[in-house]
Coordinates of C-alpha atoms and ligand atoms in Angstrom, one line a residue:
X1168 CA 94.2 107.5 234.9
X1169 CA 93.8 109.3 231.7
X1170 CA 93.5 106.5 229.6
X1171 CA 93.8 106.1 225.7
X1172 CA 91.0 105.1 224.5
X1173 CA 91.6 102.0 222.0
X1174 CA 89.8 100.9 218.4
X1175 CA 87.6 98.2 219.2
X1176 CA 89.4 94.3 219.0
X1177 CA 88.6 93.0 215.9
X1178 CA 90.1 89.2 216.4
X1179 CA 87.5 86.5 217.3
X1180 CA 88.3 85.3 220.5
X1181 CA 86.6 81.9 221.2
X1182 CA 83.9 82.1 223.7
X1183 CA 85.1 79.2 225.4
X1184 CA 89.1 79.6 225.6
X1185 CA 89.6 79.1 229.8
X1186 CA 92.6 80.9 229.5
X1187 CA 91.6 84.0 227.9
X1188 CA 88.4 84.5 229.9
X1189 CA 90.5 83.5 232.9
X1190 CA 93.1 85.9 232.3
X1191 CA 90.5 88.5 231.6
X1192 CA 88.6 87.6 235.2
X1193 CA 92.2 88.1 237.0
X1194 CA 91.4 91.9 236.1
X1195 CA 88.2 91.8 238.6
X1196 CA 88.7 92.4 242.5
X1197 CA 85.4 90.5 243.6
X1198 CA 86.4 89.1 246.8
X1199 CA 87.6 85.4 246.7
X1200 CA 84.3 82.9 246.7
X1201 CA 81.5 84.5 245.3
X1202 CA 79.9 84.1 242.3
X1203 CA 78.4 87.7 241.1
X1204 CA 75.5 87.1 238.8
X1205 CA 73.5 90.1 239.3
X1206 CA 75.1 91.8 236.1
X1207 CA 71.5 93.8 235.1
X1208 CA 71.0 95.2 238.9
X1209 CA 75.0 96.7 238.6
X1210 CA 77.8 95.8 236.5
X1211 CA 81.4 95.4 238.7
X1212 CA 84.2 97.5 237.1
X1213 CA 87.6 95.7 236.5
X1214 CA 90.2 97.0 238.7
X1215 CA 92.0 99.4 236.1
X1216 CA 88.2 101.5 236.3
X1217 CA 88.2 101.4 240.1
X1218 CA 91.6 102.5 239.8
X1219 CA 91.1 105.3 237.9
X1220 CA 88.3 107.0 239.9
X1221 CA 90.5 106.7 242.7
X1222 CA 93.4 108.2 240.9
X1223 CA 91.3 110.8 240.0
X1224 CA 90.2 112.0 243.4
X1225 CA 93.3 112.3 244.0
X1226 CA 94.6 114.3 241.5
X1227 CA 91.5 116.3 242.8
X1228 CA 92.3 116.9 246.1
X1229 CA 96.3 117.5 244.7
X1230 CA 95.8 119.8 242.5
X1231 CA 92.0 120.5 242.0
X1232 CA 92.7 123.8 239.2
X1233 CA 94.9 121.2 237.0
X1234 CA 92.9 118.7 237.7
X1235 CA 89.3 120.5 236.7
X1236 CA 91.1 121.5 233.3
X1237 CA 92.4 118.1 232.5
X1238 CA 89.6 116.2 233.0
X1239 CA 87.3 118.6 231.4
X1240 CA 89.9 118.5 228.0
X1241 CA 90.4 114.6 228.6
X1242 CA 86.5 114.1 229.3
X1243 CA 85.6 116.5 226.0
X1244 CA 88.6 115.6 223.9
X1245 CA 88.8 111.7 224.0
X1246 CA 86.1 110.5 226.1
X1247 CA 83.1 112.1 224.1
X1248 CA 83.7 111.3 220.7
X1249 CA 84.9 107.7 221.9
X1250 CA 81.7 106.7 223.2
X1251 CA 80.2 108.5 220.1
X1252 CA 82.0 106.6 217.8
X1253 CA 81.0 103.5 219.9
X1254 CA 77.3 104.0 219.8
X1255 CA 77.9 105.1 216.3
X1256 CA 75.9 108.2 217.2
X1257 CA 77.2 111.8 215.2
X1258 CA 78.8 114.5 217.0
X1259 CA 76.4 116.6 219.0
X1260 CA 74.0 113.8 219.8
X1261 CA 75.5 112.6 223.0
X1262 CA 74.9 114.2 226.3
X1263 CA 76.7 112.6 229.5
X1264 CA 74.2 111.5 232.6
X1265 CA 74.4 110.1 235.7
X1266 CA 72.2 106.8 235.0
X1267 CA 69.0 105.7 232.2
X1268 CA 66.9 106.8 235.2
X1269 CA 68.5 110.5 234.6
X1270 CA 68.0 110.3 230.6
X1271 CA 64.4 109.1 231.3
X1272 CA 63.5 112.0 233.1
X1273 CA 65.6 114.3 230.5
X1274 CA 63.2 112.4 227.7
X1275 CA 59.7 112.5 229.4
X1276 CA 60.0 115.8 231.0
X1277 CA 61.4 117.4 227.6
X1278 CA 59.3 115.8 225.0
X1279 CA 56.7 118.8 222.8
X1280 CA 53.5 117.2 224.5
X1281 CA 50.4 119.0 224.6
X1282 CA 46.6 117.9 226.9
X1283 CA 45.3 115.4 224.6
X1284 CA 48.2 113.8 223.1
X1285 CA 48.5 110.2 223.8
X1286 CA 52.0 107.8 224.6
X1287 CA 52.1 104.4 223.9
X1288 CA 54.2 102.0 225.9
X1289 CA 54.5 98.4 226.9
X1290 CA 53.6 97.0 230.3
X1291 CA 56.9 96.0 230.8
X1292 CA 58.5 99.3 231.4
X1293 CA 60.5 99.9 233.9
X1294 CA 59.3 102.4 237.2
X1295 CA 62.2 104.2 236.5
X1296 CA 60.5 105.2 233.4
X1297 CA 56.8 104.4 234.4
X1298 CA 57.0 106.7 237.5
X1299 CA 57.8 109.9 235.9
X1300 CA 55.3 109.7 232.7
X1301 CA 52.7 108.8 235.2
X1302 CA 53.8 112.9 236.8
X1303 CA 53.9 114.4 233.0
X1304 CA 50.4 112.8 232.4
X1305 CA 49.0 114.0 235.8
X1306 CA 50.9 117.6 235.4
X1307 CA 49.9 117.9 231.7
X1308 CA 46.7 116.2 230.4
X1309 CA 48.6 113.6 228.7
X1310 CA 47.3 110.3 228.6
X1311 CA 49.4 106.7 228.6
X1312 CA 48.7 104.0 226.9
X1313 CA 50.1 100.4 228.1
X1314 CA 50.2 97.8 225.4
X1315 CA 49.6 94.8 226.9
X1316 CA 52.5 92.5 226.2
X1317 CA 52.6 89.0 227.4
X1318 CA 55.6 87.3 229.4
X1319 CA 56.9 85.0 228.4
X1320 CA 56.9 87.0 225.1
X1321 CA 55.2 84.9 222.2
X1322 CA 57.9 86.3 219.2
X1323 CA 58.8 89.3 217.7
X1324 CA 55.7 89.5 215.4
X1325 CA 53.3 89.1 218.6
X1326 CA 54.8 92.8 219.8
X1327 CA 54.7 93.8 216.4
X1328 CA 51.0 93.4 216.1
X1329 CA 50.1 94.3 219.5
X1330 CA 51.9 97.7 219.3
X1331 CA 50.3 98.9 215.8
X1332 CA 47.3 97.8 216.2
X1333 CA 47.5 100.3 219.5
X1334 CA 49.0 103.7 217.4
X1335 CA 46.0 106.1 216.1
X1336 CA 46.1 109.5 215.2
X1337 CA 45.9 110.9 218.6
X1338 CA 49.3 108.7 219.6
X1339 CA 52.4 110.8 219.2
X1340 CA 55.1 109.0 220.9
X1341 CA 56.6 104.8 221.5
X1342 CA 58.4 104.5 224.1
X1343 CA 60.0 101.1 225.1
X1344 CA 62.6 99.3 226.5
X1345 CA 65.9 97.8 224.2
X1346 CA 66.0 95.3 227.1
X1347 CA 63.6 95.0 229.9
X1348 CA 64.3 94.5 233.4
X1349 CA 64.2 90.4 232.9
X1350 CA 66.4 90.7 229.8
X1351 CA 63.2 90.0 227.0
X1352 CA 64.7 91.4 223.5
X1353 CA 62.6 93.6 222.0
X1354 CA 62.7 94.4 218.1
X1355 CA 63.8 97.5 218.0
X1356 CA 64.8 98.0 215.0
X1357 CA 61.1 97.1 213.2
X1358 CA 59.7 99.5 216.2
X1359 CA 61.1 102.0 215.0
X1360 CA 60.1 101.2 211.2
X1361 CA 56.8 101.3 212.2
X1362 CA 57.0 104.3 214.2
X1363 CA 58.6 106.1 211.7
X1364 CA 56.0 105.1 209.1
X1365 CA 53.1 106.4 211.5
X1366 CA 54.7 109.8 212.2
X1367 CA 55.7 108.2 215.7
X1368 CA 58.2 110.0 217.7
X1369 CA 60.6 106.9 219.4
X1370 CA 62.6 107.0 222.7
X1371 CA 64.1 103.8 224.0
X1372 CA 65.5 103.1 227.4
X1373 CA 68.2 100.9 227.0
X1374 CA 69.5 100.6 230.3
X1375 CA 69.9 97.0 229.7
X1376 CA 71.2 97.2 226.2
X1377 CA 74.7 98.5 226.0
X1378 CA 77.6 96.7 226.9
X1379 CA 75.8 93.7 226.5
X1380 CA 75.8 93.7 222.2
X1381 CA 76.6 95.9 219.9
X1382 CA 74.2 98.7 219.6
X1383 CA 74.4 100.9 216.9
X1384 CA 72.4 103.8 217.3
X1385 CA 71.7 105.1 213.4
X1386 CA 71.2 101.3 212.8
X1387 CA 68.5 101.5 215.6
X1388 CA 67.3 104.8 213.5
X1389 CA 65.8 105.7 216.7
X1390 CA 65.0 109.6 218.3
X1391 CA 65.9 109.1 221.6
X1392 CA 68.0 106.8 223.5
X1393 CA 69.2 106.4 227.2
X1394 CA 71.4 104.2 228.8
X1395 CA 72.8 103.4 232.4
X1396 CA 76.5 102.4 231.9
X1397 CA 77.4 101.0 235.0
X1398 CA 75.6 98.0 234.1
X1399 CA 76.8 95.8 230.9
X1400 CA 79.1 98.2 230.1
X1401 CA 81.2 98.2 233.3
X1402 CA 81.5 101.7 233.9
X1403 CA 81.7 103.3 237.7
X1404 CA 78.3 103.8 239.4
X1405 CA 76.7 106.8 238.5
X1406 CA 77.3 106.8 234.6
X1407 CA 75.1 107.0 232.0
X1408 CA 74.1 108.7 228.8
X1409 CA 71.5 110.5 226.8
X1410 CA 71.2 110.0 222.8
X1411 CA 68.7 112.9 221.2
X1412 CA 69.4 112.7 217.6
X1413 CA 69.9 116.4 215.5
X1414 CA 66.3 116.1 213.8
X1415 CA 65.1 115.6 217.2
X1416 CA 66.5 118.5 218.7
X1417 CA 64.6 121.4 217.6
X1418 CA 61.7 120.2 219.3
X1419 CA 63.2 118.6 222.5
X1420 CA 64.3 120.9 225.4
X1421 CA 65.3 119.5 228.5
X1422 CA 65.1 121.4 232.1
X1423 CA 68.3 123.0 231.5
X1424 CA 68.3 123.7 227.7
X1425 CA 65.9 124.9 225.4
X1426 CA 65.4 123.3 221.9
X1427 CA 68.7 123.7 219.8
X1428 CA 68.6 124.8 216.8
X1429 CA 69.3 122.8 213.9
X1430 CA 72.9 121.3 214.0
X1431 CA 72.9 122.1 217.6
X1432 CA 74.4 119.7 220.5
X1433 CA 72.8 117.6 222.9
X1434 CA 75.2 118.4 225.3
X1435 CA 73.4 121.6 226.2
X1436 CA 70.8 119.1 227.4
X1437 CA 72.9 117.5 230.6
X1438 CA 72.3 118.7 233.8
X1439 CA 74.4 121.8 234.7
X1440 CA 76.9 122.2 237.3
X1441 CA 79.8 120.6 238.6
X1442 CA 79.8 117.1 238.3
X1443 CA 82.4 114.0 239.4
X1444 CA 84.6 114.6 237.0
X1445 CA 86.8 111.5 238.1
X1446 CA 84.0 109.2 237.6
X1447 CA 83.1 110.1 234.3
X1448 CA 86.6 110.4 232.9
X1449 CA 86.9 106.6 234.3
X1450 CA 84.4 105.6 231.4
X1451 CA 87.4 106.1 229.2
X1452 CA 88.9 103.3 231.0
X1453 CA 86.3 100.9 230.7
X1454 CA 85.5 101.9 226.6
X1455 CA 89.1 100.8 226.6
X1456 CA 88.4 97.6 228.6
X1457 CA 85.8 96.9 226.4
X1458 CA 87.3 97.4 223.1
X1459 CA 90.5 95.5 223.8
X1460 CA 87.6 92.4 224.1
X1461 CA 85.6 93.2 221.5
X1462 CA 81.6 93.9 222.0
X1463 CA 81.2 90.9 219.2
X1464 CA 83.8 89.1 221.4
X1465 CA 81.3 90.3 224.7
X1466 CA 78.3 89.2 222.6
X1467 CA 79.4 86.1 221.7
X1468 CA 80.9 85.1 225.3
X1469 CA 77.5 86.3 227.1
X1470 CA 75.2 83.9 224.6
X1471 CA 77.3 81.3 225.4
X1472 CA 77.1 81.7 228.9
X1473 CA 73.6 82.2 228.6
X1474 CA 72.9 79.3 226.6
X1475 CA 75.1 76.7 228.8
X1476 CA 72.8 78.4 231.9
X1477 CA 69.1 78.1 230.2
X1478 CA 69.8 74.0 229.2
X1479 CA 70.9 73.7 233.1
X1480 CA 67.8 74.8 234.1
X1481 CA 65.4 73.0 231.7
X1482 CA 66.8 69.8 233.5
X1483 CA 65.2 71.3 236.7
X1484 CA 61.8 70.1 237.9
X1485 CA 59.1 72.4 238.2
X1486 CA 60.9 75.0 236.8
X1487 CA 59.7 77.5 234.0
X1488 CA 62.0 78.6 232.4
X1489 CA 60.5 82.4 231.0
X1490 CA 63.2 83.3 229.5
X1491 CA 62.9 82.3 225.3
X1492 CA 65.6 80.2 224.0
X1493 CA 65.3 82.4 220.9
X1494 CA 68.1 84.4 220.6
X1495 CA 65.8 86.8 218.4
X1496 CA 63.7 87.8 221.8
X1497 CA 66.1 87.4 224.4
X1498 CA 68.8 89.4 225.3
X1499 CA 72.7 87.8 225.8
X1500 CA 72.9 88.0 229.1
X1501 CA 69.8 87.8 231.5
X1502 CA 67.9 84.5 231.9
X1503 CA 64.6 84.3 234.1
X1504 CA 62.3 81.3 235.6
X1505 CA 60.3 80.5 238.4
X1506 CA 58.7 77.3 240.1
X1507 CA 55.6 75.7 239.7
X1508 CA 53.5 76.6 243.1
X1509 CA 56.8 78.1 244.7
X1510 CA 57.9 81.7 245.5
X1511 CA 61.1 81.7 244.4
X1512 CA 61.5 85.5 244.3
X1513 CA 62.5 84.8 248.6
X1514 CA 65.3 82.6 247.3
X1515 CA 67.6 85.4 246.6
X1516 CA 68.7 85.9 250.3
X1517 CA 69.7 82.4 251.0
X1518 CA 70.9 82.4 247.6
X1519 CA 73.9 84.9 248.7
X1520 CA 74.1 84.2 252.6
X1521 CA 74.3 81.0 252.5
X1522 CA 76.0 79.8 249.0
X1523 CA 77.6 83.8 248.1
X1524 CA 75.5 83.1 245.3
X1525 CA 74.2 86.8 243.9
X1526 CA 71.2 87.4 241.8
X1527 CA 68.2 88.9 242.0
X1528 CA 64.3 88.3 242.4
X1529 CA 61.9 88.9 239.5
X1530 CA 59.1 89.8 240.9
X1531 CA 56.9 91.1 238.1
X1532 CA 54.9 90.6 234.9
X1533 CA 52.8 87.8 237.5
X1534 CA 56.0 86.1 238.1
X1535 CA 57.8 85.2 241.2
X1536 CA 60.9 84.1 239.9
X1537 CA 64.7 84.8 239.9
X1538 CA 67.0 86.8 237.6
X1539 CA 69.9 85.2 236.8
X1540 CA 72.3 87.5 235.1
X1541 CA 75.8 87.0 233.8
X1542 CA 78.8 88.7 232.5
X1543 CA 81.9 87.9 230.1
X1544 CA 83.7 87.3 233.4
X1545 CA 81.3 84.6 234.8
X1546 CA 82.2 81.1 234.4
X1547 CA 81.1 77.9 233.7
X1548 CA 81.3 76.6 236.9
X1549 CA 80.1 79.2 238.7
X1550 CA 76.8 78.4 236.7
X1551 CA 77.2 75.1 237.8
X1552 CA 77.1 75.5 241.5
X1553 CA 74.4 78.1 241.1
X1554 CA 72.1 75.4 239.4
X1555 CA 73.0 72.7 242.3
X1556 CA 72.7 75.4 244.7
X1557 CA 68.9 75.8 243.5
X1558 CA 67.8 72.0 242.9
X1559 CA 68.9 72.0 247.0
X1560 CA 66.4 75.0 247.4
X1561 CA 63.9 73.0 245.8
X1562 CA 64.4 69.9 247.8
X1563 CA 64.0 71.8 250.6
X1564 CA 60.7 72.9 249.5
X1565 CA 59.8 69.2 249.5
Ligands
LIG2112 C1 65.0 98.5 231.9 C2 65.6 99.5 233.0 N1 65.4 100.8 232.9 C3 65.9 101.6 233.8 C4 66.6 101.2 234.8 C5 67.2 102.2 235.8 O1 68.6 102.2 235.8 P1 69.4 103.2 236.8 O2 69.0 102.8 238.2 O3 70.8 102.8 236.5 O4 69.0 104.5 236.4 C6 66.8 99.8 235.0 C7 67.6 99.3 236.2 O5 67.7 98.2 236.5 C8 66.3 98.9 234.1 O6 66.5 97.6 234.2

């Protein structure tokens, strides 16, 4: 249950050895049949992390004293400077959350705003995100700014452009997703240059970031950072994290913690109380899942996937395929299209009830289209029978 947490693989697995991905899918319980693609709604933990939260309750209903001391030293001890490590963050600039919805509302609610001050962000934000600054900006006199960004996305430089030419003096924070919901790349790493170079304060939500590829926070160089990790990363539901660096946390209280002072810890900032300690000592398990694969291993697996599923569907008529075949603006593993004249978005149902095909609508952005989302443990023919599977939809539209 406690597991150790290994050093990330370092080997280069081939992204198309059958027999290593295949041994690696034999560690998933999805029932016999179905073909889970729906890997950006909610990842689905290999069987050692489901195994692990169950342990755990268990140990909690055995022994609940032990058991609150061990996980606390186990979750404290290992867990927290594993994932640390992992997001190449610095000690004190992690705190634990439930989800990227959780560290959205940690970041927007906590940010040194005063009436007047202006927030830039892109119109493809997510309501998890879009929902809560719309209550800050009614609550205190803040006013949002949405840059309009086009989808498909036209290239790194277009978002580049369209976000300076936005910033003036009255603009004190970017906000914006790693990832968005259809799996666009943005470049973070130049958004943040520029934001730096304007006096820009930067908070990402990269709920569809980690897990997927490497993401190195002090590469990123950004101020804030939240992440869901039951997503790419494969963590049990209700698992996420909030990244506030230790220049940023001075200025940044959160509704349980004031602003630290300097060299404080950002895990003052997590909500209080007591919390599933089971479920968040199971990320241990799946940072060791992941690292005895490698996130370059993950990486590499997921663009190949990706790749082998967006030339599938260029042989489709009437479908648009939204998704760039960039890899500089798209993300590893989340492809979307739609059909000319059709609303595909309705497809989803039939998709799973009648073919136990599962992925998701994208409904957004203008589109109505369908997210198509895979995983390390996906396959190749499972890609295969999802692409038949949706030339039969489109007969059937005649
Ligand atoms: C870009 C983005 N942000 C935030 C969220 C919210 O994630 P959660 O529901 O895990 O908090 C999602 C969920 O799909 C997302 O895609």
């Amino acid at each position: 249950m406690f597991t150790a947490i290994s050093g990330p693989q370092t080997c280069r697995i081939d992204p198309r050895d059958r027999d290593y991905w295949a041994e690696v899918r034999s560690r998933f319980i999805l029932e016999p049949g179905h073909a889970y693609l729906n890997n950006a709604a909610l990842g689905m933990p290999p069987k050692p992390v489901q195994d692990s939260v169950a342990e755990g309750f268990r140990l909690m209903s055995e022994n609940p004293s032990k058991a609150k001391r061990v996980f606390h030293d186990y979750i404290e001890g290992e867990l927290r400077p594993a994932m640390t490590g992992f997001l190449r963050a610095k000690t004190g600039e992690i705190a634990l959350a439930r989800n990227a919805t959780e560290g959205l509302y940690h970041i927007i609610n906590g940010l040194d705003l005063a009436p007047g001050d202006r927030i830039l962000m892109t119109t493809q934000e997510h309501p998890s995100a879009v929902r809560p600054w719309k209550v800050r900006s009614e609550r205190d006199g803040i006013e949002i700014r949405e840059v309009h960004i086009p989808s498909p996305l036209a290239g790194e430089d277009d978002i580049l452009e369209r976000i300076s030419e936005a910033i003036d003096e009255r603009v004190k924070v970017l906000f914006f997703c790693h990832v968005t919901r259809g799996g666009y790349l943005y470049p973070v790493k130049r958004l943040c240059a520029l934001a730096r170079e304007r006096g820009l304060i930067t908070a990402i939500d990269g709920a569809q970031a980690v897990g997927m590829m490497d993401v190195d926070l002090t590469e990123i160089d950004c101020d804030m950072y939240t992440n869901s990790l039951h997503k790419w990363f494969l963590g049990p539901a209700g698992t996420g994290f909030l990244y506030v660096n230790h220049a940023m946390q001075p200025s940044f209280s959160s509704l349980y913690a004031p602003a630290s002072e300097p060299g404080g810890d950002a895990r003052h900032y997590e909500i209080q109380g007591t919390y599933d300690l089971p479920v968040r000592a199971a990320l241990g398990t799946a940072l060791d899942f992941l690292n005895r694969i490698g996130i370059d291993n993950i990486e590499r697996r997921l663009r190949m996937l990706s790749d082998y599923l967006r030339k599938a569907l260029l042989d489709i008529p009437r479908l648009r395929l939204l998704t760039s075949l960039s890899h500089d603006i798209s993300s590893p593993g989340s492809t979307i299209f739609e059909f000319d004249g059709i609303n595909a978005a309705r497809w989803r149902g039939p998709l799973e009830e009648e073919a136990n095909l599962h992925v998701d609508d994208h409904d957004r952005d203008g589109h109505r289209g369908i997210r198509i989302s895979t995983h390390y443990y996906n396959t190749t023919d499972e890609i295969d029978r999802c692409v038949d599977k949706l030339k039969e939809m489109l007969r059937r539209e005649g």
